[in-house]
Short mmCIF file of C-alpha atoms in Angstrom, two decimals:
data_model
loop_
_atom_site.label_atom_id
_atom_site.label_comp_id
_atom_site.label_asym_id
_atom_site.label_seq_id
_atom_site.Cartn_x
_atom_site.Cartn_y
_atom_site.Cartn_z
CA MET A 1 8.70 39.01 -17.33
CA ASP A 2 10.20 38.87 -13.80
CA VAL A 3 7.13 37.00 -12.58
CA ASN A 4 7.57 34.30 -15.29
CA THR A 5 11.29 34.01 -14.56
CA ASN A 6 10.71 33.63 -10.83
CA SER A 7 7.95 31.10 -11.50
CA GLY A 8 10.27 29.03 -13.73
CA SER A 9 13.08 29.10 -11.16
CA SER A 10 10.69 28.08 -8.42
CA ALA A 11 9.39 25.12 -10.46
CA ARG A 12 12.96 23.91 -11.14
CA ALA A 13 13.84 24.26 -7.48
CA ASP A 14 10.75 22.27 -6.49
CA LYS A 15 11.61 19.57 -9.02
CA LYS A 16 15.18 19.30 -7.68
CA GLN A 17 13.86 19.15 -4.14
CA GLN A 18 11.43 16.35 -5.05
CA GLU A 19 14.16 14.38 -6.83
CA LYS A 20 16.44 14.80 -3.82
CA ALA A 21 13.66 13.57 -1.54
CA ARG A 22 13.14 10.50 -3.76
CA ILE A 23 16.87 9.71 -3.70
CA ILE A 24 16.95 10.02 0.11
CA GLN A 25 13.85 7.80 0.37
CA ARG A 26 15.37 5.12 -1.88
CA GLU A 27 18.60 5.16 0.10
CA LYS A 28 16.64 4.87 3.34
CA GLN A 29 14.73 1.87 1.94
CA ARG A 30 18.00 0.22 0.88
CA GLN A 31 19.43 0.68 4.35
CA THR A 32 16.25 -0.76 5.90
CA VAL A 33 16.40 -3.83 3.64
CA LYS A 34 20.08 -4.28 4.47
CA THR A 35 19.45 -4.01 8.23
CA VAL A 36 16.42 -6.33 8.19
CA SER A 37 18.30 -8.87 6.05
CA ARG A 38 21.18 -8.88 8.54
CA LEU A 39 18.79 -9.38 11.47
CA LEU A 40 16.99 -12.26 9.74
CA GLN A 41 20.31 -14.06 9.39
CA LYS A 42 20.61 -14.11 13.18
CA ALA A 43 19.27 -17.14 15.04
CA GLU A 44 15.97 -16.46 16.85
CA GLY A 45 17.60 -16.82 20.27
CA GLU A 46 20.38 -14.34 19.43
CA ARG A 47 18.05 -11.45 18.56
CA THR A 48 17.78 -8.64 21.09
CA GLN A 49 14.53 -6.98 22.09
CA GLU A 50 15.55 -4.03 19.93
CA ASP A 51 16.07 -6.38 16.95
CA ARG A 52 12.61 -7.91 17.41
CA ALA A 53 11.02 -4.47 17.66
CA LEU A 54 12.69 -3.37 14.41
CA LEU A 55 11.54 -6.51 12.61
CA GLN A 56 8.02 -5.94 13.89
CA GLU A 57 8.12 -2.35 12.67
CA HIS A 58 9.19 -3.43 9.14
CA ARG A 59 6.88 -6.45 8.70
CA ASP A 60 6.39 -5.71 4.97
CA THR A 61 10.14 -5.78 4.34
CA VAL A 62 10.45 -9.04 6.30
CA GLN A 63 7.72 -10.65 4.17
CA GLU A 64 9.29 -9.44 0.92
CA LEU A 65 12.73 -10.78 1.91
CA SER A 66 11.14 -14.10 2.89
CA ARG A 67 9.47 -14.33 -0.54
CA ARG A 68 12.79 -13.60 -2.26
CA GLN A 69 14.52 -16.31 -0.23
CA SER A 70 11.80 -18.82 -1.11
CA ARG A 71 12.19 -18.02 -4.81
CA ARG A 72 15.97 -18.42 -4.59
CA SER A 73 15.64 -21.76 -2.77
CA LEU A 74 13.12 -23.02 -5.33
CA LEU A 75 15.39 -22.03 -8.22
CA LYS A 76 18.33 -23.75 -6.56
CA ARG A 77 16.33 -26.96 -6.10
CA LYS A 78 15.27 -26.88 -9.75
CA GLN A 79 18.90 -26.62 -10.83
CA GLU A 80 20.04 -29.55 -8.72
CA GLU A 81 20.73 -32.86 -10.44
CA VAL A 82 18.86 -35.81 -8.95
CA PHE A 83 19.80 -39.46 -9.55
CA ASP A 84 17.46 -42.42 -9.08
CA ASP A 85 19.09 -45.30 -7.20
CA ALA A 86 19.95 -48.39 -9.24
CA GLU A 87 16.89 -50.41 -8.19
CA ASN A 88 14.46 -47.54 -8.77
CA LEU A 89 16.09 -46.70 -12.11
CA LYS A 90 15.72 -50.27 -13.35
CA ALA A 91 12.06 -50.38 -12.28
CA LYS A 92 11.30 -47.12 -14.09
CA VAL A 93 13.09 -48.26 -17.25
CA LYS A 94 10.99 -51.43 -17.18
CA GLN A 95 7.84 -49.27 -17.09
CA LEU A 96 9.15 -47.25 -20.02
CA ALA A 97 9.92 -50.41 -22.01
CA GLU A 98 6.38 -51.73 -21.46
CA ALA A 99 4.90 -48.40 -22.55
CA LEU A 100 7.03 -48.35 -25.73
CA GLN A 101 5.96 -51.87 -26.62
CA GLN A 102 2.28 -50.94 -26.25
CA ALA A 103 2.49 -47.60 -28.07
CA LYS A 104 1.56 -47.25 -31.74
CA HIS A 105 3.24 -43.95 -32.60
CA VAL A 106 6.28 -42.83 -30.58
CA VAL A 107 8.04 -39.49 -30.95
CA ILE A 108 11.33 -38.66 -29.20
CA TYR A 109 12.29 -35.09 -28.26
CA THR A 110 16.04 -34.68 -27.63
CA GLY A 111 18.12 -31.92 -26.04
CA ALA A 112 21.75 -31.18 -25.22
CA GLY A 113 21.82 -33.85 -22.49
CA ILE A 114 22.11 -36.67 -25.05
CA SER A 115 25.35 -35.19 -26.44
CA THR A 116 27.26 -34.57 -23.19
CA ALA A 117 28.80 -38.06 -23.52
CA ALA A 118 30.34 -36.78 -26.77
CA SER A 119 32.08 -34.01 -24.75
CA ILE A 120 29.58 -31.39 -25.91
CA PRO A 121 28.45 -29.31 -22.90
CA ASP A 122 24.77 -28.85 -22.18
CA TYR A 123 23.22 -25.47 -21.34
CA ARG A 124 21.57 -25.61 -17.93
CA GLY A 125 23.38 -28.42 -16.12
CA PRO A 126 25.81 -27.67 -13.23
CA ASN A 127 28.62 -27.27 -15.77
CA GLY A 128 26.40 -26.07 -18.61
CA VAL A 129 27.08 -23.05 -20.79
CA TRP A 130 24.42 -20.74 -19.36
CA THR A 131 25.08 -21.93 -15.78
CA GLN A 132 28.77 -21.03 -16.06
CA LEU A 133 28.02 -17.65 -17.66
CA GLN A 134 25.54 -16.79 -14.90
CA LYS A 135 28.32 -17.41 -12.39
CA GLY A 136 30.58 -15.04 -14.33
CA ARG A 137 32.90 -17.83 -15.45
CA SER A 138 34.39 -18.04 -18.92
CA VAL A 139 33.55 -20.91 -21.26
CA SER A 140 36.02 -21.80 -23.98
CA ALA A 141 34.82 -22.76 -27.43
CA SER A 142 35.66 -26.14 -28.94
CA ASP A 143 35.41 -27.76 -32.35
CA LEU A 144 32.21 -29.80 -32.15
CA SER A 145 32.90 -31.55 -35.46
CA ARG A 146 35.22 -33.86 -33.50
CA ALA A 147 32.23 -35.30 -31.63
CA GLU A 148 30.70 -38.62 -32.63
CA PRO A 149 27.19 -40.06 -32.07
CA THR A 150 26.75 -41.35 -28.52
CA LEU A 151 25.19 -44.57 -27.28
CA THR A 152 21.87 -42.71 -26.98
CA HIS A 153 22.02 -41.53 -30.61
CA MET A 154 22.68 -45.08 -31.79
CA CYS A 155 19.91 -46.54 -29.59
CA ILE A 156 17.44 -44.05 -31.09
CA TRP A 157 18.59 -45.10 -34.56
CA MET A 158 17.98 -48.77 -33.67
CA LEU A 159 14.54 -48.04 -32.17
CA HIS A 160 13.57 -46.30 -35.40
CA LYS A 161 14.98 -49.14 -37.47
CA VAL A 162 12.79 -51.70 -35.66
CA LYS A 163 9.81 -49.32 -36.03
CA MET A 164 9.38 -48.67 -32.31
CA VAL A 165 10.03 -44.94 -32.86
CA GLN A 166 8.46 -43.04 -35.73
CA HIS A 167 9.99 -39.55 -35.49
CA VAL A 168 12.74 -37.63 -33.66
CA VAL A 169 12.51 -33.91 -32.86
CA SER A 170 15.85 -32.42 -31.80
CA GLN A 171 16.92 -29.04 -30.44
CA ASN A 172 20.57 -29.89 -31.08
CA CYS A 173 22.62 -28.35 -33.89
CA ASP A 174 25.50 -30.85 -33.66
CA GLY A 175 24.30 -33.06 -36.54
CA LEU A 176 24.82 -36.26 -34.54
CA HIS A 177 21.35 -37.67 -35.28
CA LEU A 178 22.04 -37.38 -38.99
CA ARG A 179 25.47 -38.98 -38.55
CA SER A 180 23.97 -41.87 -36.55
CA GLY A 181 22.11 -42.92 -39.69
CA LEU A 182 18.64 -41.64 -38.80
CA PRO A 183 16.73 -40.95 -42.07
CA ARG A 184 16.08 -37.28 -42.91
CA HIS A 185 12.32 -37.82 -43.21
CA ALA A 186 12.21 -39.11 -39.61
CA LEU A 187 14.15 -36.16 -38.18
CA SER A 188 13.27 -32.54 -37.35
CA GLU A 189 16.29 -30.42 -36.34
CA LEU A 190 14.33 -27.44 -35.05
CA HIS A 191 17.35 -25.25 -34.41
CA GLY A 192 19.35 -26.21 -37.48
CA ASN A 193 22.40 -28.31 -38.30
CA MET A 194 25.98 -27.02 -38.13
CA PHE A 195 27.01 -29.09 -41.19
CA ILE A 196 24.31 -27.77 -43.54
CA GLU A 197 24.26 -24.55 -45.56
CA VAL A 198 21.49 -23.64 -47.99
CA CYS A 199 20.64 -21.31 -50.84
CA ASP A 200 17.25 -19.80 -50.03
CA SER A 201 17.29 -17.84 -53.31
CA CYS A 202 16.75 -21.07 -55.27
CA CYS A 203 13.22 -22.48 -55.36
CA PRO A 204 13.00 -24.90 -53.71
CA ALA A 205 15.88 -24.04 -51.38
CA ARG A 206 19.05 -25.88 -52.38
CA GLU A 207 20.86 -27.74 -49.58
CA PHE A 208 24.60 -28.41 -49.20
CA ILE A 209 25.84 -30.82 -46.52
CA ARG A 210 29.52 -30.29 -45.64
CA LEU A 211 32.15 -32.20 -43.68
CA PHE A 212 32.92 -29.16 -41.51
CA ASP A 213 31.10 -26.68 -39.28
CA VAL A 214 29.72 -24.07 -41.71
CA THR A 215 28.96 -21.49 -38.99
CA GLU A 216 32.47 -20.06 -38.65
CA ARG A 217 31.47 -16.60 -39.96
CA THR A 218 27.84 -16.57 -38.84
CA ALA A 219 26.08 -15.20 -35.77
CA LEU A 220 22.73 -13.87 -34.55
CA HIS A 221 20.91 -12.20 -37.50
CA ARG A 222 24.01 -12.75 -39.66
CA HIS A 223 23.80 -16.07 -41.46
CA GLY A 224 25.94 -15.73 -44.62
CA THR A 225 28.70 -18.34 -44.77
CA GLY A 226 30.75 -16.53 -47.44
CA ARG A 227 30.28 -19.26 -50.05
CA LEU A 228 28.10 -19.01 -53.18
CA CYS A 229 25.42 -21.23 -54.67
CA PRO A 230 26.89 -22.94 -57.76
CA GLN A 231 23.51 -22.69 -59.47
CA CYS A 232 22.39 -19.05 -58.96
CA ARG A 233 25.56 -17.51 -57.39
CA ALA A 234 23.57 -16.15 -54.41
CA GLN A 235 25.26 -16.28 -51.01
CA LEU A 236 24.74 -19.46 -49.00
CA ARG A 237 23.51 -19.23 -45.41
CA ASP A 238 23.68 -21.47 -42.39
CA THR A 239 20.58 -23.15 -40.92
CA ILE A 240 21.07 -22.23 -37.26
CA VAL A 241 18.16 -20.70 -35.35
CA HIS A 242 19.60 -18.53 -32.58
CA PHE A 243 17.76 -17.39 -29.46
CA SER A 244 15.11 -14.76 -30.36
CA GLU A 245 15.13 -15.86 -34.03
CA ARG A 246 12.29 -17.62 -35.85
CA GLY A 247 13.22 -20.56 -38.05
CA THR A 248 11.71 -20.35 -41.55
CA LEU A 249 13.69 -22.95 -43.52
CA GLU A 250 11.81 -26.09 -44.54
CA GLN A 251 14.89 -28.28 -44.06
CA PRO A 252 16.62 -29.35 -41.89
CA LEU A 253 14.13 -27.82 -39.42
CA ASN A 254 11.24 -29.92 -40.77
CA TRP A 255 8.58 -28.25 -38.61
CA LYS A 256 5.88 -29.87 -40.70
CA GLY A 257 7.18 -33.34 -39.88
CA ALA A 258 7.47 -32.47 -36.18
CA ALA A 259 3.92 -31.10 -35.93
CA GLU A 260 2.42 -34.06 -37.84
CA ALA A 261 4.32 -36.56 -35.67
CA ALA A 262 3.13 -34.85 -32.48
CA GLN A 263 -0.48 -34.99 -33.66
CA GLN A 264 -0.23 -38.74 -34.32
CA ALA A 265 1.80 -39.56 -31.20
CA ASP A 266 0.41 -41.62 -28.35
CA LEU A 267 3.74 -41.51 -26.49
CA ILE A 268 6.37 -38.77 -26.28
CA LEU A 269 9.78 -39.55 -24.81
CA CYS A 270 11.91 -36.53 -23.83
CA LEU A 271 15.64 -37.22 -23.50
CA GLY A 272 18.18 -34.82 -22.01
CA SER A 273 16.17 -31.62 -22.41
CA SER A 274 15.24 -28.99 -19.82
CA LEU A 275 12.13 -28.39 -22.02
CA LYS A 276 12.32 -24.67 -21.20
CA VAL A 277 12.45 -23.89 -24.92
CA LEU A 278 10.44 -26.82 -26.27
CA LYS A 279 7.53 -26.07 -23.92
CA LYS A 280 6.91 -22.85 -25.91
CA TYR A 281 6.16 -24.80 -29.09
CA SER A 282 2.47 -25.53 -28.49
CA CYS A 283 2.11 -27.67 -31.64
CA LEU A 284 4.39 -30.30 -30.04
CA TRP A 285 2.25 -30.92 -26.96
CA CYS A 286 -1.38 -31.28 -28.16
CA MET A 287 -2.53 -29.06 -25.28
CA ASN A 288 -5.73 -28.25 -27.17
CA ARG A 289 -6.94 -31.79 -26.44
CA PRO A 290 -8.51 -33.02 -23.17
CA ALA A 291 -5.87 -34.38 -20.78
CA ASN A 292 -6.93 -38.02 -21.34
CA LYS A 293 -6.55 -37.63 -25.13
CA ARG A 294 -2.98 -36.29 -25.07
CA PRO A 295 0.11 -38.46 -25.69
CA LYS A 296 1.62 -40.07 -22.60
CA LEU A 297 4.74 -38.16 -21.61
CA TYR A 298 7.94 -39.83 -20.37
CA ILE A 299 10.91 -37.63 -19.35
CA VAL A 300 14.54 -38.62 -18.84
CA ASN A 301 16.45 -35.72 -17.28
CA LEU A 302 18.52 -35.12 -14.16
CA GLN A 303 17.00 -31.71 -13.42
CA TRP A 304 13.50 -30.32 -13.00
CA THR A 305 11.56 -29.53 -16.18
CA PRO A 306 8.38 -27.43 -16.57
CA LYS A 307 6.56 -30.53 -17.89
CA ASP A 308 7.30 -32.78 -14.88
CA ASN A 309 3.80 -32.42 -13.43
CA LEU A 310 2.29 -33.61 -16.74
CA ALA A 311 4.58 -36.61 -17.12
CA THR A 312 3.38 -40.18 -16.76
CA LEU A 313 6.90 -41.03 -15.59
CA LYS A 314 10.03 -39.00 -14.79
CA ILE A 315 13.35 -40.86 -14.84
CA HIS A 316 16.32 -39.21 -13.12
CA GLY A 317 19.33 -40.67 -14.87
CA LYS A 318 21.95 -40.03 -17.53
CA CYS A 319 20.64 -40.68 -21.02
CA ASP A 320 23.28 -43.27 -21.98
CA ALA A 321 22.65 -45.25 -18.78
CA VAL A 322 18.87 -45.18 -19.23
CA MET A 323 18.98 -46.06 -22.94
CA GLY A 324 21.42 -48.92 -22.29
CA LEU A 325 19.04 -50.42 -19.72
CA LEU A 326 16.08 -49.81 -22.03
CA MET A 327 17.67 -51.70 -24.93
CA GLU A 328 18.46 -54.57 -22.57
CA GLU A 329 14.84 -54.61 -21.35
CA LEU A 330 13.57 -54.62 -24.95
CA GLY A 331 15.96 -57.40 -25.93
CA LEU A 332 17.69 -55.22 -28.54
CA GLY A 333 21.41 -54.96 -29.13
CA VAL A 334 23.17 -51.63 -28.61
CA PRO A 335 24.71 -50.69 -31.98
CA LEU A 336 28.13 -49.08 -32.07
CA TYR A 337 28.91 -46.02 -34.16
CA ASN A 338 31.04 -46.98 -37.17
CA ARG A 339 32.80 -44.02 -38.76
CA SER A 340 33.20 -45.85 -42.06
CA GLN A 341 29.40 -46.08 -42.32
CA ASP A 342 28.73 -42.46 -41.30
CA PRO A 343 26.12 -41.17 -43.81
CA ILE A 344 27.69 -37.71 -43.85
CA PHE A 345 30.45 -38.93 -46.18
CA SER A 346 27.96 -39.94 -48.88
CA LEU A 347 25.67 -36.94 -48.29
CA ALA A 348 28.35 -34.25 -48.25
CA LYS A 349 28.95 -32.07 -51.30
CA PRO A 350 32.60 -31.14 -51.93
CA LEU A 351 33.69 -27.51 -52.19
CA SER A 352 34.77 -26.10 -55.52
CA PRO A 353 38.53 -25.56 -55.97
CA GLN A 354 38.01 -21.79 -55.44
CA GLU A 355 36.31 -22.44 -52.07
CA GLN A 356 38.85 -24.82 -50.57
CA LYS A 357 40.23 -22.04 -48.36
CA SER A 358 36.84 -20.54 -47.47
CA HIS A 359 36.96 -21.98 -43.94
CA THR A 360 39.47 -22.93 -41.24
CA ARG A 361 37.36 -25.57 -39.50
CA GLU A 362 38.62 -29.12 -39.05
CA GLU A 363 36.87 -31.53 -41.45
CA ILE A 364 35.40 -34.89 -40.52
CA THR A 365 37.67 -37.47 -42.08
CA PRO A 366 36.92 -41.08 -43.07
CA PRO A 367 38.79 -43.82 -41.15
CA SER A 368 41.46 -44.19 -43.85
CA ASP A 369 42.48 -40.54 -43.43
CA LEU A 370 42.04 -40.40 -39.66
CA GLU A 371 45.57 -41.54 -38.74
CA ASP A 372 47.24 -38.99 -41.01
CA ALA A 373 44.94 -36.22 -39.74
CA SER A 374 45.78 -37.16 -36.14
CA ARG A 375 49.51 -36.85 -36.83
CA ASP A 376 48.99 -33.45 -38.47
CA THR A 377 46.97 -32.23 -35.47
CA GLN A 378 49.68 -33.33 -33.03
CA ALA A 379 52.32 -31.56 -35.10
CA GLN A 380 50.34 -28.32 -35.10
CA GLY A 381 49.72 -28.51 -31.34
CA GLU A 382 46.87 -26.81 -29.52
CA ALA A 383 47.91 -23.21 -30.18
CA THR A 384 44.97 -22.35 -32.43
CA ALA A 385 41.74 -21.73 -30.51
CA VAL A 386 38.46 -22.16 -32.31
CA GLN A 387 36.57 -18.86 -32.60
CA GLY A 388 33.10 -17.99 -33.85
CA GLY A 389 30.47 -20.46 -34.91
CA TRP A 390 27.00 -21.14 -33.57
CA PHE A 391 28.39 -22.43 -30.26
CA GLY A 392 31.57 -20.41 -29.65
CA ARG A 393 30.17 -17.05 -30.68
CA GLY A 394 27.05 -17.68 -28.62
CA TYR A 395 29.27 -17.84 -25.55
CA SER A 396 30.88 -14.45 -26.09
CA LYS A 397 27.61 -12.73 -26.98
CA ALA A 398 25.94 -14.00 -23.82
CA ARG A 399 28.92 -12.93 -21.70
CA ARG A 400 28.98 -9.41 -23.16
CA LYS A 401 25.26 -9.04 -22.60
CA LYS A 402 25.60 -10.16 -18.97
CA LYS A 403 28.47 -7.74 -18.29
CA THR A 404 26.50 -4.86 -19.76
#
């Protein structure tokens, strides 16, 4: 009995001793890294003989710190916004115009960069949502239903109207492509639409377009909007596909349309997207084909994208500026957004009397009601902050995760 007890005590003591040794070793390594890092910050001529000897002794640490610095520098360069000068920009846009005129089936992929002109922040730009959160800064939510289609949205609509563009694949949830007048069959909103709620209990799924952001009560893995289907009385859900979720709804995601368009495409134009998410969707890139059989890729973005090395042409410019020049080069007029012709007013389904108070979001109003709504907003002031929703709630979730 005493032998077993002594043996157990000895094993515990050995384990504690080993753990203590590991802690001491880790602390020693941290101190070495700290010392070597400080010495590397010194100019070569300022290092003493003792400094050089220490760096020579810890060559592995020096190499590891050099690799880390290279990775940091590369990441910083990728995040920098680059602008083509006016002459170069015009020459590149001319190339793009010629390519569009020669192409038979054009597909456009759009990201958050095409909506920044509508005061909707992007994600990875210098002032983007994720960029600010990574720096530990707060990002306030805003009511995105106040945004209107930008010049780029309207140019895309015109290009589709004149049959120069066959399909648009968007990562944006702001509904601005739909509001620009782009037909539903020519649009795939891969991550959903903030104005659409559906009943997936009905077969086929029943869709309800609203004049307000339906995502007020929804979040990651929680999609119920609190309203009921008038047909089967099941709970309606939003259409947003959050990070880490897999979109399964047929509409408005329209994955089938996106995949078919990509297969037929001989030119893909990417506008305002980092492509860090889109690159993961293999069906959009035809990578199973030989390189000379794939669609020609044209990218308009201020920052680096993971598809740059595959692009026929990369244009560093703001989407509105590039699309304005492109329309001029093609001899097409730039259409203006007209709120009175916004399709959402004819597509939207009104709430039942019992559901009138089921949300607190501001509704999109037709021009006749706009003046009255503006006066009401001024009277109420800016005291009420918008909370929740696919955009606002995403902020707070990401911030909590980072702090943890």
